[in-house]
PDB file of C-alpha atoms in Angstrom:
ATOM      1  CA  MET A  31      43.943  -9.180  27.271  1.00 71.00           C
ATOM      2  CA  SER A  32      44.545 -12.372  29.181  1.00 77.00           C
ATOM      3  CA  LEU A  33      47.024 -13.634  28.380  1.00 80.00           C
ATOM      4  CA  LEU A  34      49.264 -10.493  27.115  1.00 80.00           C
ATOM      5  CA  LEU A  35      48.458  -9.999  31.559  1.00 80.00           C
ATOM      6  CA  HIS A  36      49.869 -13.475  32.045  1.00 75.00           C
ATOM      7  CA  GLY A  37      53.145 -12.319  29.799  1.00 80.00           C
ATOM      8  CA  LEU A  38      52.972  -9.395  31.545  1.00 80.00           C
ATOM      9  CA  ILE A  39      53.288 -11.067  34.971  1.00 79.00           C
ATOM     10  CA  VAL A  40      56.111 -14.068  34.103  1.00 73.00           C
ATOM     11  CA  VAL A  41      58.273 -11.567  32.395  1.00 70.00           C
ATOM     12  CA  VAL A  42      58.342  -9.187  35.954  1.00 63.00           C
ATOM     13  CA  ALA A  43      58.879 -12.048  37.697  1.00 67.00           C
ATOM     14  CA  LEU A  44      61.767 -13.144  35.711  1.00 67.00           C
ATOM     15  CA  THR A  45      63.049  -9.699  35.805  1.00 65.00           C
ATOM     16  CA  GLY A  46      62.148  -9.898  39.647  1.00 58.00           C
ATOM     17  CA  TRP A  47      64.388 -13.069  40.140  1.00 48.00           C
ATOM     18  CA  SER A  48      67.306 -12.208  38.121  1.00 49.00           C
ATOM     19  CA  TRP A  49      67.446  -8.900  40.076  1.00 45.00           C
ATOM     20  CA  SER A  50      67.778 -11.026  43.688  1.00 48.00           C
ATOM     21  CA  THR A  51      70.314 -12.557  42.805  1.00 49.00           C
ATOM     22  CA  PRO A  52      73.007 -11.566  45.241  1.00 48.00           C
ATOM     23  CA  LYS A  53      76.555  -9.928  44.128  1.00 48.00           C
ATOM     24  CA  ASP A  54      79.414  -9.174  46.662  1.00 53.00           C
ATOM     25  CA  ASP A  55      78.949  -6.570  48.425  1.00 53.00           C
ATOM     26  CA  PRO A  56      81.922  -5.024  50.054  1.00 53.00           C
ATOM     27  CA  GLU A  57      82.005  -5.379  53.500  1.00 55.00           C
ATOM     28  CA  PRO A  58      81.147  -2.884  55.541  1.00 52.00           C
ATOM     29  CA  ARG A  59      83.639   0.081  57.945  1.00 55.00           C
ATOM     30  CA  SER A  60      82.538  -1.443  61.911  1.00 51.00           C
ATOM     31  CA  ILE A  61      81.044   1.867  63.009  1.00 50.00           C
ATOM     32  CA  SER A  62      81.258   2.617  67.709  1.00 53.00           C
ATOM     33  CA  ALA A  63      78.974   4.854  68.810  1.00 51.00           C
ATOM     34  CA  ARG A  64      78.396   5.421  72.538  1.00 54.00           C
ATOM     35  CA  LEU A  65      75.395   7.110  74.102  1.00 49.00           C
ATOM     36  CA  ILE A  66      75.145   9.942  75.769  1.00 48.00           C
ATOM     37  CA  THR A  67      72.656  10.528  78.500  1.00 48.00           C
ATOM     38  CA  GLN A  68      72.064  13.477  81.039  1.00 50.00           C
ATOM     39  CA  GLN A  69      70.900  10.432  83.698  1.00 51.00           C
ATOM     40  CA  GLU A  70      73.634   8.445  85.554  1.00 50.00           C
ATOM     41  CA  PRO A  71      75.917   6.327  83.642  1.00 52.00           C
ATOM     42  CA  GLU A  72      75.370   2.370  84.612  1.00 55.00           C
ATOM     43  CA  PRO A  73      77.897   1.142  85.233  1.00 55.00           C
ATOM     44  CA  SER A  74      79.115  -0.934  82.256  1.00 54.00           C
ATOM     45  CA  PRO A  75      78.751  -5.022  81.633  1.00 54.00           C
ATOM     46  CA  VAL A  76      82.067  -6.646  81.274  1.00 50.00           C
ATOM     47  CA  VAL A  77      82.062  -7.527  77.693  1.00 48.00           C
ATOM     48  CA  GLU A  78      84.026 -10.618  76.711  1.00 50.00           C
ATOM     49  CA  ASP A  79      87.047  -9.727  74.175  1.00 50.00           C
ATOM     50  CA  ILE A  80      86.206 -10.994  71.443  1.00 49.00           C
ATOM     51  CA  ASP A  81      88.520 -11.586  68.166  1.00 58.00           C
ATOM     52  CA  GLU A  82      88.094  -9.349  65.358  1.00 67.00           C
ATOM     53  CA  PRO A  83      87.639 -11.494  62.963  1.00 71.00           C
ATOM     54  CA  ASP A  84      84.349 -13.438  64.307  1.00 80.00           C
ATOM     55  CA  ARG A  85      82.670  -9.682  65.068  1.00 86.00           C
ATOM     56  CA  ASP A  86      83.542  -8.927  61.200  1.00 87.00           C
ATOM     57  CA  GLU A  87      81.956 -12.096  59.704  1.00 89.00           C
ATOM     58  CA  GLU A  88      79.213 -12.218  62.009  1.00 89.00           C
ATOM     59  CA  ARG A  89      78.357  -8.337  60.474  1.00 90.00           C
ATOM     60  CA  ARG A  90      79.255  -9.597  57.404  1.00 91.00           C
ATOM     61  CA  LYS A  91      76.870 -12.597  57.954  1.00 91.00           C
ATOM     62  CA  GLU A  92      73.511  -9.852  60.054  1.00 91.00           C
ATOM     63  CA  GLU A  93      74.286  -7.553  56.771  1.00 92.00           C
ATOM     64  CA  GLU A  94      73.379 -10.163  54.188  1.00 92.00           C
ATOM     65  CA  GLU A  95      70.468 -11.705  56.089  1.00 93.00           C
ATOM     66  CA  GLN A  96      69.348  -8.136  56.078  1.00 93.00           C
ATOM     67  CA  GLN A  97      70.234  -7.568  52.337  1.00 93.00           C
ATOM     68  CA  ARG A  98      68.068 -11.104  52.018  1.00 93.00           C
ATOM     69  CA  ARG A  99      64.742  -9.712  53.745  1.00 93.00           C
ATOM     70  CA  GLU A 100      65.194  -6.207  52.018  1.00 93.00           C
ATOM     71  CA  GLU A 101      64.992  -8.357  48.174  1.00 93.00           C
ATOM     72  CA  ALA A 102      62.367 -10.656  49.288  1.00 93.00           C
ATOM     73  CA  GLU A 103      60.529  -6.928  50.461  1.00 93.00           C
ATOM     74  CA  ARG A 104      61.292  -5.159  47.016  1.00 94.00           C
ATOM     75  CA  GLN A 105      60.129  -8.596  45.041  1.00 92.00           C
ATOM     76  CA  ALA A 106      57.136  -9.100  47.324  1.00 93.00           C
ATOM     77  CA  ALA A 107      56.426  -5.123  46.921  1.00 93.00           C
ATOM     78  CA  GLU A 108      56.649  -5.743  43.273  1.00 92.00           C
ATOM     79  CA  GLU A 109      55.505  -8.900  42.971  1.00 92.00           C
ATOM     80  CA  GLU A 110      51.551  -6.801  44.146  1.00 93.00           C
ATOM     81  CA  GLN A 111      52.969  -3.626  42.262  1.00 92.00           C
ATOM     82  CA  VAL A 112      52.111  -6.594  38.700  1.00 92.00           C
ATOM     83  CA  ARG A 113      49.212  -7.620  40.865  1.00 92.00           C
ATOM     84  CA  GLU A 114      47.809  -4.506  40.745  1.00 92.00           C
ATOM     85  CA  GLU A 115      48.472  -3.774  37.662  1.00 92.00           C
ATOM     86  CA  ALA A 116      46.474  -6.664  36.588  1.00 91.00           C
ATOM     87  CA  ARG A 117      43.799  -6.279  38.405  1.00 92.00           C
ATOM     88  CA  ARG A 118      43.201  -2.303  37.146  1.00 92.00           C
ATOM     89  CA  ILE A 119      43.148  -3.256  33.966  1.00 93.00           C
ATOM     90  CA  GLU A 120      41.176  -6.091  34.227  1.00 91.00           C
ATOM     91  CA  GLN A 121      38.968  -3.769  35.904  1.00 92.00           C
ATOM     92  CA  ALA A 122      39.684  -1.167  33.283  1.00 92.00           C
ATOM     93  CA  GLN A 123      39.276  -3.971  30.373  1.00 92.00           C
ATOM     94  CA  GLU A 124      35.351  -4.954  32.262  1.00 92.00           C
ATOM     95  CA  GLN A 125      35.138  -0.859  32.682  1.00 92.00           C
ATOM     96  CA  GLU A 126      35.511  -0.620  28.774  1.00 92.00           C
ATOM     97  CA  ARG A 127      33.302  -3.907  28.262  1.00 92.00           C
ATOM     98  CA  GLU A 128      30.432  -2.312  30.702  1.00 93.00           C
ATOM     99  CA  GLU A 129      30.910   1.417  28.895  1.00 93.00           C
ATOM    100  CA  GLN A 130      31.024  -0.686  25.242  1.00 93.00           C
ATOM    101  CA  GLU A 131      27.367  -3.109  26.412  1.00 93.00           C
ATOM    102  CA  ALA A 132      25.919   0.535  27.668  1.00 92.00           C
ATOM    103  CA  ALA A 133      26.915   2.412  24.617  1.00 92.00           C
ATOM    104  CA  ALA A 134      25.813  -1.133  22.088  1.00 93.00           C
ATOM    105  CA  ALA A 135      21.941  -0.974  24.295  1.00 93.00           C
ATOM    106  CA  ARG A 136      21.756   2.899  23.485  1.00 94.00           C
ATOM    107  CA  GLU A 137      21.915   1.897  19.897  1.00 94.00           C
ATOM    108  CA  ARG A 138      20.602  -1.136  19.530  1.00 94.00           C
ATOM    109  CA  LYS A 139      17.291   1.056  22.175  1.00 92.00           C
ATOM    110  CA  ALA A 140      18.084   4.405  19.190  1.00 93.00           C
ATOM    111  CA  GLN A 141      17.192   2.335  16.713  1.00 94.00           C
ATOM    112  CA  GLN A 142      14.793   0.740  17.908  1.00 93.00           C
ATOM    113  CA  ALA A 143      13.474   4.211  18.388  1.00 93.00           C
ATOM    114  CA  ARG A 144      14.104   5.334  14.460  1.00 94.00           C
ATOM    115  CA  GLU A 145      12.693   1.983  13.371  1.00 94.00           C
ATOM    116  CA  GLU A 146       9.220   2.526  14.946  1.00 93.00           C
ATOM    117  CA  GLU A 147       9.148   6.097  13.831  1.00 94.00           C
ATOM    118  CA  ALA A 148       9.815   4.817  11.140  1.00 93.00           C
ATOM    119  CA  ALA A 149       7.044   2.285  10.777  1.00 93.00           C
ATOM    120  CA  ARG A 150       4.407   4.850  12.331  1.00 94.00           C
ATOM    121  CA  GLN A 151       5.193   7.917   9.801  1.00 95.00           C
ATOM    122  CA  LYS A 152       4.791   5.179   6.852  1.00 94.00           C
ATOM    123  CA  ALA A 153       1.246   4.014   8.877  1.00 93.00           C
ATOM    124  CA  GLU A 154       0.001   7.619   8.550  1.00 93.00           C
ATOM    125  CA  ALA A 155       1.522   7.799   4.827  1.00 93.00           C
ATOM    126  CA  GLU A 156      -0.730   4.465   4.153  1.00 93.00           C
ATOM    127  CA  ALA A 157      -3.449   5.915   5.617  1.00 92.00           C
ATOM    128  CA  LYS A 158      -3.412   9.009   4.225  1.00 93.00           C
ATOM    129  CA  GLU A 159      -3.519   7.500   0.932  1.00 94.00           C
ATOM    130  CA  ARG A 160      -5.556   5.258   1.609  1.00 94.00           C
ATOM    131  CA  GLU A 161      -8.190   8.378   2.559  1.00 93.00           C
ATOM    132  CA  ARG A 162      -7.318   9.903  -0.214  1.00 94.00           C
ATOM    133  CA  GLN A 163      -8.053   6.830  -2.378  1.00 93.00           C
ATOM    134  CA  ARG A 164     -11.044   6.817  -1.126  1.00 92.00           C
ATOM    135  CA  ALA A 165     -11.981  10.591  -1.539  1.00 91.00           C
ATOM    136  CA  LYS A 166     -10.771   9.819  -5.278  1.00 94.00           C
ATOM    137  CA  GLU A 167     -13.037   7.051  -5.526  1.00 93.00           C
ATOM    138  CA  GLU A 168     -16.401   8.265  -4.329  1.00 94.00           C
ATOM    139  CA  GLU A 169     -15.757  11.356  -6.287  1.00 93.00           C
ATOM    140  CA  GLN A 170     -15.895   9.837  -9.057  1.00 93.00           C
ATOM    141  CA  ARG A 171     -18.767   7.739  -7.983  1.00 92.00           C
ATOM    142  CA  GLN A 172     -20.874  10.829  -6.589  1.00 94.00           C
ATOM    143  CA  GLU A 173     -19.534  12.457 -10.768  1.00 93.00           C
ATOM    144  CA  GLU A 174     -21.256   9.011 -11.917  1.00 94.00           C
ATOM    145  CA  ALA A 175     -24.077   8.861 -10.215  1.00 91.00           C
ATOM    146  CA  ARG A 176     -24.409  12.560 -11.276  1.00 93.00           C
ATOM    147  CA  ARG A 177     -23.836  11.601 -15.597  1.00 94.00           C
ATOM    148  CA  LYS A 178     -26.017   8.259 -15.198  1.00 93.00           C
ATOM    149  CA  ALA A 179     -29.250  10.862 -13.508  1.00 91.00           C
ATOM    150  CA  GLU A 180     -28.297  14.116 -15.978  1.00 93.00           C
ATOM    151  CA  GLU A 181     -28.498  10.986 -19.175  1.00 92.00           C
ATOM    152  CA  GLU A 182     -31.698   9.670 -17.674  1.00 92.00           C
ATOM    153  CA  ARG A 183     -32.993  13.314 -17.365  1.00 93.00           C
ATOM    154  CA  ARG A 184     -32.368  14.012 -21.180  1.00 93.00           C
ATOM    155  CA  LYS A 185     -33.462  10.290 -22.438  1.00 93.00           C
ATOM    156  CA  GLN A 186     -36.528  11.044 -20.367  1.00 92.00           C
ATOM    157  CA  GLU A 187     -37.214  14.860 -22.137  1.00 93.00           C
ATOM    158  CA  GLU A 188     -36.386  13.061 -25.333  1.00 93.00           C
ATOM    159  CA  ALA A 189     -39.297  10.732 -24.547  1.00 92.00           C
ATOM    160  CA  GLU A 190     -41.147  13.255 -23.014  1.00 93.00           C
ATOM    161  CA  GLN A 191     -40.818  15.787 -26.901  1.00 94.00           C
ATOM    162  CA  ARG A 192     -40.967  12.634 -29.110  1.00 94.00           C
ATOM    163  CA  GLU A 193     -44.447  11.839 -26.835  1.00 92.00           C
ATOM    164  CA  ARG A 194     -45.749  15.717 -27.040  1.00 94.00           C
ATOM    165  CA  GLU A 195     -45.048  16.182 -31.217  1.00 94.00           C
ATOM    166  CA  GLU A 196     -46.877  12.899 -31.492  1.00 93.00           C
ATOM    167  CA  GLN A 197     -49.206  13.265 -29.494  1.00 93.00           C
ATOM    168  CA  ALA A 198     -49.976  16.971 -31.862  1.00 93.00           C
ATOM    169  CA  ARG A 199     -49.093  14.321 -35.073  1.00 94.00           C
ATOM    170  CA  ARG A 200     -52.171  12.588 -34.107  1.00 93.00           C
ATOM    171  CA  GLU A 201     -54.500  15.265 -33.268  1.00 94.00           C
ATOM    172  CA  ALA A 202     -53.738  17.172 -36.198  1.00 93.00           C
ATOM    173  CA  GLU A 203     -54.466  14.106 -38.071  1.00 94.00           C
ATOM    174  CA  GLN A 204     -57.635  13.743 -36.150  1.00 92.00           C
ATOM    175  CA  LYS A 205     -59.241  17.574 -37.245  1.00 93.00           C
ATOM    176  CA  ARG A 206     -57.636  16.980 -40.864  1.00 94.00           C
ATOM    177  CA  LYS A 207     -59.874  13.450 -40.969  1.00 93.00           C
ATOM    178  CA  GLU A 208     -62.585  15.702 -39.188  1.00 93.00           C
ATOM    179  CA  ALA A 209     -62.194  17.948 -41.167  1.00 92.00           C
ATOM    180  CA  GLU A 210     -62.476  15.714 -44.807  1.00 92.00           C
ATOM    181  CA  ARG A 211     -65.022  14.155 -43.127  1.00 92.00           C
ATOM    182  CA  ARG A 212     -67.224  17.063 -42.911  1.00 92.00           C
ATOM    183  CA  LEU A 213     -66.545  17.938 -45.942  1.00 92.00           C
ATOM    184  CA  LYS A 214     -67.157  14.321 -47.803  1.00 89.00           C
ATOM    185  CA  GLU A 215     -70.217  14.255 -46.039  1.00 90.00           C
ATOM    186  CA  GLN A 216     -71.500  17.839 -47.004  1.00 90.00           C
ATOM    187  CA  GLN A 217     -70.506  16.801 -50.521  1.00 90.00           C
ATOM    188  CA  LEU A 218     -72.286  12.874 -50.031  1.00 88.00           C
ATOM    189  CA  GLU A 219     -74.706  14.256 -48.939  1.00 86.00           C
ATOM    190  CA  ALA A 220     -77.435  14.143 -51.671  1.00 83.00           C
ATOM    191  CA  LEU A 221     -75.801  10.764 -53.633  1.00 84.00           C
ATOM    192  CA  ALA A 222     -77.681   8.381 -52.365  1.00 77.00           C
ATOM    193  CA  ASP A 223     -76.974   4.413 -50.909  1.00 80.00           C
ATOM    194  CA  GLU A 224     -74.803   3.789 -53.287  1.00 83.00           C
ATOM    195  CA  ALA A 225     -72.640   6.801 -52.027  1.00 80.00           C
ATOM    196  CA  ASP A 226     -73.807   6.042 -48.278  1.00 81.00           C
ATOM    197  CA  ARG A 227     -72.152   2.751 -49.218  1.00 85.00           C
ATOM    198  CA  GLU A 228     -68.902   4.122 -50.384  1.00 87.00           C
ATOM    199  CA  ARG A 229     -68.454   6.479 -47.609  1.00 86.00           C
ATOM    200  CA  GLU A 230     -69.022   3.134 -45.482  1.00 85.00           C
ATOM    201  CA  ALA A 231     -66.122   1.058 -46.652  1.00 83.00           C
ATOM    202  CA  LYS A 232     -63.598   4.092 -47.632  1.00 83.00           C
ATOM    203  CA  ALA A 233     -64.476   4.414 -43.792  1.00 82.00           C
ATOM    204  CA  ARG A 234     -63.962   1.243 -43.231  1.00 83.00           C
ATOM    205  CA  ARG A 235     -60.875   1.946 -45.445  1.00 83.00           C
ATOM    206  CA  GLN A 236     -59.158   4.859 -42.778  1.00 83.00           C
ATOM    207  CA  GLN A 237     -59.959   2.777 -39.629  1.00 81.00           C
ATOM    208  CA  GLU A 238     -57.641   0.116 -41.136  1.00 79.00           C
ATOM    209  CA  ALA A 239     -54.956   2.669 -41.938  1.00 79.00           C
ATOM    210  CA  ALA A 240     -55.619   4.630 -38.646  1.00 78.00           C
ATOM    211  CA  ALA A 241     -54.701   1.235 -36.957  1.00 73.00           C
ATOM    212  CA  ALA A 242     -52.285   0.091 -38.321  1.00 71.00           C
ATOM    213  CA  LYS A 243     -50.392   3.185 -38.063  1.00 76.00           C
ATOM    214  CA  ALA A 244     -50.981   3.789 -34.266  1.00 76.00           C
ATOM    215  CA  ARG A 245     -49.879   0.018 -34.035  1.00 72.00           C
ATOM    216  CA  GLU A 246     -46.745   1.284 -36.133  1.00 75.00           C
ATOM    217  CA  VAL A 247     -46.418   3.877 -34.130  1.00 81.00           C
ATOM    218  CA  GLN A 248     -47.150   1.976 -30.662  1.00 77.00           C
ATOM    219  CA  MET A 249     -44.160  -0.501 -32.263  1.00 77.00           C
ATOM    220  CA  MET A 250     -42.037   2.049 -33.150  1.00 83.00           C
ATOM    221  CA  SER A 251     -42.274   3.678 -29.195  1.00 86.00           C
ATOM    222  CA  GLU A 252     -42.422   0.140 -27.753  1.00 89.00           C
ATOM    223  CA  SER A 253     -39.272  -0.564 -29.868  1.00 89.00           C
ATOM    224  CA  GLU A 254     -37.534   2.448 -29.141  1.00 92.00           C
ATOM    225  CA  LYS A 255     -38.057   2.336 -25.350  1.00 93.00           C
ATOM    226  CA  TYR A 256     -36.255  -1.266 -24.795  1.00 93.00           C
ATOM    227  CA  GLN A 257     -33.576   0.121 -27.254  1.00 92.00           C
ATOM    228  CA  ALA A 258     -33.008   2.378 -24.832  1.00 93.00           C
ATOM    229  CA  LEU A 259     -32.912  -0.448 -22.405  1.00 94.00           C
ATOM    230  CA  ILE A 260     -30.699  -2.614 -23.464  1.00 94.00           C
ATOM    231  CA  ARG A 261     -28.283   0.166 -24.652  1.00 92.00           C
ATOM    232  CA  GLU A 262     -28.175   1.607 -20.385  1.00 93.00           C
ATOM    233  CA  ARG A 263     -27.587  -2.093 -19.915  1.00 94.00           C
ATOM    234  CA  LEU A 264     -25.117  -2.172 -21.675  1.00 94.00           C
ATOM    235  CA  SER A 265     -23.056   0.918 -21.482  1.00 92.00           C
ATOM    236  CA  GLN A 266     -23.183  -0.500 -17.261  1.00 93.00           C
ATOM    237  CA  ALA A 267     -21.285  -3.754 -18.496  1.00 93.00           C
ATOM    238  CA  TRP A 268     -18.420  -2.017 -20.719  1.00 93.00           C
ATOM    239  CA  TYR A 269     -15.241  -1.842 -19.239  1.00 92.00           C
ATOM    240  CA  PRO A 270     -13.101   0.301 -22.672  1.00 93.00           C
ATOM    241  CA  PRO A 271      -9.916  -0.803 -22.589  1.00 92.00           C
ATOM    242  CA  SER A 272      -7.144   2.399 -21.278  1.00 90.00           C
ATOM    243  CA  SER A 273      -5.961   2.867 -23.770  1.00 89.00           C
ATOM    244  CA  ALA A 274     -10.164   3.074 -26.206  1.00 90.00           C
ATOM    245  CA  THR A 275      -9.971   6.516 -27.285  1.00 91.00           C
ATOM    246  CA  GLU A 276     -12.645   8.334 -28.801  1.00 89.00           C
ATOM    247  CA  GLU A 277     -11.939   7.971 -32.722  1.00 91.00           C
ATOM    248  CA  MET A 278     -12.131   4.277 -31.624  1.00 93.00           C
ATOM    249  CA  THR A 279     -15.705   2.179 -32.856  1.00 95.00           C
ATOM    250  CA  ALA A 280     -17.167  -1.345 -33.118  1.00 95.00           C
ATOM    251  CA  ARG A 281     -19.972  -2.449 -34.652  1.00 96.00           C
ATOM    252  CA  VAL A 282     -21.843  -6.032 -33.023  1.00 96.00           C
ATOM    253  CA  GLN A 283     -24.678  -7.546 -34.788  1.00 96.00           C
ATOM    254  CA  ILE A 284     -26.326  -9.633 -32.493  1.00 95.00           C
ATOM    255  CA  THR A 285     -29.534 -12.350 -32.526  1.00 96.00           C
ATOM    256  CA  LEU A 286     -31.552 -12.731 -29.638  1.00 95.00           C
ATOM    257  CA  LEU A 287     -34.147 -15.743 -28.889  1.00 95.00           C
ATOM    258  CA  PRO A 288     -37.707 -14.796 -27.993  1.00 94.00           C
ATOM    259  CA  THR A 289     -37.033 -15.330 -24.334  1.00 93.00           C
ATOM    260  CA  GLY A 290     -34.630 -12.975 -24.966  1.00 93.00           C
ATOM    261  CA  GLU A 291     -31.791 -15.207 -24.226  1.00 95.00           C
ATOM    262  CA  LEU A 292     -28.816 -14.113 -27.262  1.00 94.00           C
ATOM    263  CA  GLN A 293     -28.233 -16.406 -29.529  1.00 95.00           C
ATOM    264  CA  SER A 294     -25.127 -15.365 -31.432  1.00 95.00           C
ATOM    265  CA  ALA A 295     -23.112 -11.563 -31.407  1.00 95.00           C
ATOM    266  CA  LYS A 296     -20.334 -11.064 -34.543  1.00 95.00           C
ATOM    267  CA  LEU A 297     -17.985  -7.831 -34.892  1.00 95.00           C
ATOM    268  CA  VAL A 298     -19.319  -6.812 -37.925  1.00 96.00           C
ATOM    269  CA  SER A 299     -17.027  -3.221 -37.984  1.00 94.00           C
ATOM    270  CA  SER A 300     -14.405  -3.625 -35.735  1.00 94.00           C
ATOM    271  CA  SER A 301     -11.691  -0.687 -34.173  1.00 93.00           C
ATOM    272  CA  GLY A 302      -8.677  -1.607 -35.259  1.00 93.00           C
ATOM    273  CA  ASN A 303      -7.987  -2.400 -31.571  1.00 94.00           C
ATOM    274  CA  THR A 304      -8.060  -5.990 -30.724  1.00 94.00           C
ATOM    275  CA  ALA A 305      -8.710  -4.593 -26.636  1.00 95.00           C
ATOM    276  CA  PHE A 306     -11.366  -2.489 -27.466  1.00 95.00           C
ATOM    277  CA  ASP A 307     -13.111  -5.128 -29.616  1.00 95.00           C
ATOM    278  CA  ASN A 308     -13.236  -7.586 -27.293  1.00 96.00           C
ATOM    279  CA  SER A 309     -14.485  -5.422 -25.174  1.00 95.00           C
ATOM    280  CA  ALA A 310     -17.451  -5.037 -26.361  1.00 95.00           C
ATOM    281  CA  LEU A 311     -18.098  -8.561 -27.590  1.00 96.00           C
ATOM    282  CA  GLY A 312     -17.541  -8.620 -23.864  1.00 95.00           C
ATOM    283  CA  ALA A 313     -19.863  -6.510 -22.468  1.00 95.00           C
ATOM    284  CA  VAL A 314     -22.583  -7.832 -25.524  1.00 95.00           C
ATOM    285  CA  LYS A 315     -21.850 -11.618 -23.717  1.00 95.00           C
ATOM    286  CA  SER A 316     -21.706 -10.421 -20.689  1.00 94.00           C
ATOM    287  CA  LEU A 317     -25.748  -9.679 -19.934  1.00 92.00           C
ATOM    288  CA  ASN A 318     -27.551 -13.455 -18.823  1.00 89.00           C
ATOM    289  CA  ARG A 319     -31.162 -11.894 -20.853  1.00 93.00           C
ATOM    290  CA  TYR A 320     -31.729  -9.119 -22.604  1.00 94.00           C
ATOM    291  CA  PRO A 321     -34.470  -6.413 -22.172  1.00 94.00           C
ATOM    292  CA  ILE A 322     -37.335  -7.255 -25.299  1.00 92.00           C
ATOM    293  CA  PRO A 323     -40.964  -5.826 -25.399  1.00 92.00           C
ATOM    294  CA  ASP A 324     -43.042  -8.588 -24.930  1.00 90.00           C
ATOM    295  CA  SER A 325     -45.163  -8.293 -28.952  1.00 89.00           C
ATOM    296  CA  ARG A 326     -44.032 -11.023 -31.126  1.00 91.00           C
ATOM    297  CA  ASP A 327     -44.215  -9.089 -34.464  1.00 91.00           C
ATOM    298  CA  THR A 328     -42.431  -6.026 -32.190  1.00 91.00           C
ATOM    299  CA  PHE A 329     -39.372  -8.193 -31.422  1.00 93.00           C
ATOM    300  CA  GLU A 330     -39.237 -10.135 -35.087  1.00 93.00           C
ATOM    301  CA  ARG A 331     -39.458  -6.753 -36.734  1.00 91.00           C
ATOM    302  CA  TYR A 332     -36.879  -4.933 -34.069  1.00 92.00           C
ATOM    303  CA  PHE A 333     -35.218  -7.654 -31.822  1.00 92.00           C
ATOM    304  CA  ARG A 334     -34.103 -10.254 -33.456  1.00 94.00           C
ATOM    305  CA  GLN A 335     -31.445  -9.204 -35.162  1.00 95.00           C
ATOM    306  CA  PHE A 336     -29.756  -5.085 -34.664  1.00 94.00           C
ATOM    307  CA  THR A 337     -26.541  -3.529 -34.158  1.00 94.00           C
ATOM    308  CA  ILE A 338     -24.991  -2.092 -31.886  1.00 94.00           C
ATOM    309  CA  GLU A 339     -22.618   0.445 -32.062  1.00 93.00           C
ATOM    310  CA  PHE A 340     -19.679   1.042 -29.125  1.00 94.00           C
ATOM    311  CA  ASN A 341     -18.162   4.047 -29.376  1.00 93.00           C
ATOM    312  CA  PRO A 342     -16.462   5.416 -25.328  1.00 90.00           C
ATOM    313  CA  GLN A 343     -18.741   8.425 -26.033  1.00 87.00           C
ATOM    314  CA  ARG A 344     -22.269   6.930 -27.020  1.00 80.00           C
ATOM    315  CA  LEU A 345     -23.625   3.373 -27.740  1.00 72.00           C
ATOM    316  CA  GLN A 346     -25.682   3.754 -30.611  1.00 62.00           C
TER     317      GLN A 346
END
C-alpha cells in the first residue's frame, strides 16, 4: 500500500507538471471603465500618454504572471489534495489494521473461552466417569464380600451339620455298645474267670478299635478343616483369565513339605486353555506356605500329596 501511495503521488505530480505547461493565450481585450459616485468629482490626474503597444505588452505580462500564480496555486492545491488523499488512505489502512487486530483479539479470546469450556466439560466428564468407576468397584467389593460371607456361612453350617451327625453317630454307637455290654454281662454273669478274661480282652479290643476309629474321625475332621482353608487361600490367589468358561477344569497335583511349603506342582489334567492352566499353576505357586495340621499322621495321609480341581464355579 505504501508503494502504491507513493506511485500515485508521482503520477499526480507528473500530471500536474504537464498541466502547468504555458500555452500561447490570445491577448486580452482592453476594457475602459469609469467609476460614477455621488461625491463631488475630483480632478482627474494628468496622465501622460503612453504608447498603446507598451500598454498591451505590460498587460500581457501581468496576465501571464497572474496565470503563473493561478497555475502554481492550482498545482499546490492538487498536491495538497494528493497528500490529503494519501493521509486518508493511510488513516483507512491504520483503521483497518486496528479493526483486524481487534477482530483477531476477539477471536483469540473466543477461542480461549471455547478451549476453557471444552477443558471444563472434559474434566467434568472424567470426574463423573471416575466416580462411576469407583461406585462400580465399591459395589463389586461389597458383592464379593457378601459372596465370601455367604460361602463362609455355608461352610460353617456344613461343618456344624457334619459335627452334629458325627455326634449323633457316636452317641448311637455308644448306646449300641452299652446295650451289647449289658447283654453280654447278663449272659456272662455265670461264667467263670475265663469268661471274665475273655470279656476283658474283648473290651480292650473294642476300646482299641474305638480309639482307632476316633483317631480316624479326628483325622478326617481335621483334614476337612485344612482342606477348606487351602481351598480358600487358593480361591483368593487365583485370577482366572477373561477367556475362562464354566466348562473349563484344570486339575493340579500338589506335593508339600512337612513345613507346609510347596515342594512341587504338576498339571495332571488340562482344561484345554493354556492361559487357564497357567493361572491355576500360578495360584498354587503363589502361596508361600500352606495351612497344614500339626498331626504328622494326618499330614502324611491327606496333605503330603493331593489334587486340587480348578473351575470358575468352584475349587475341589
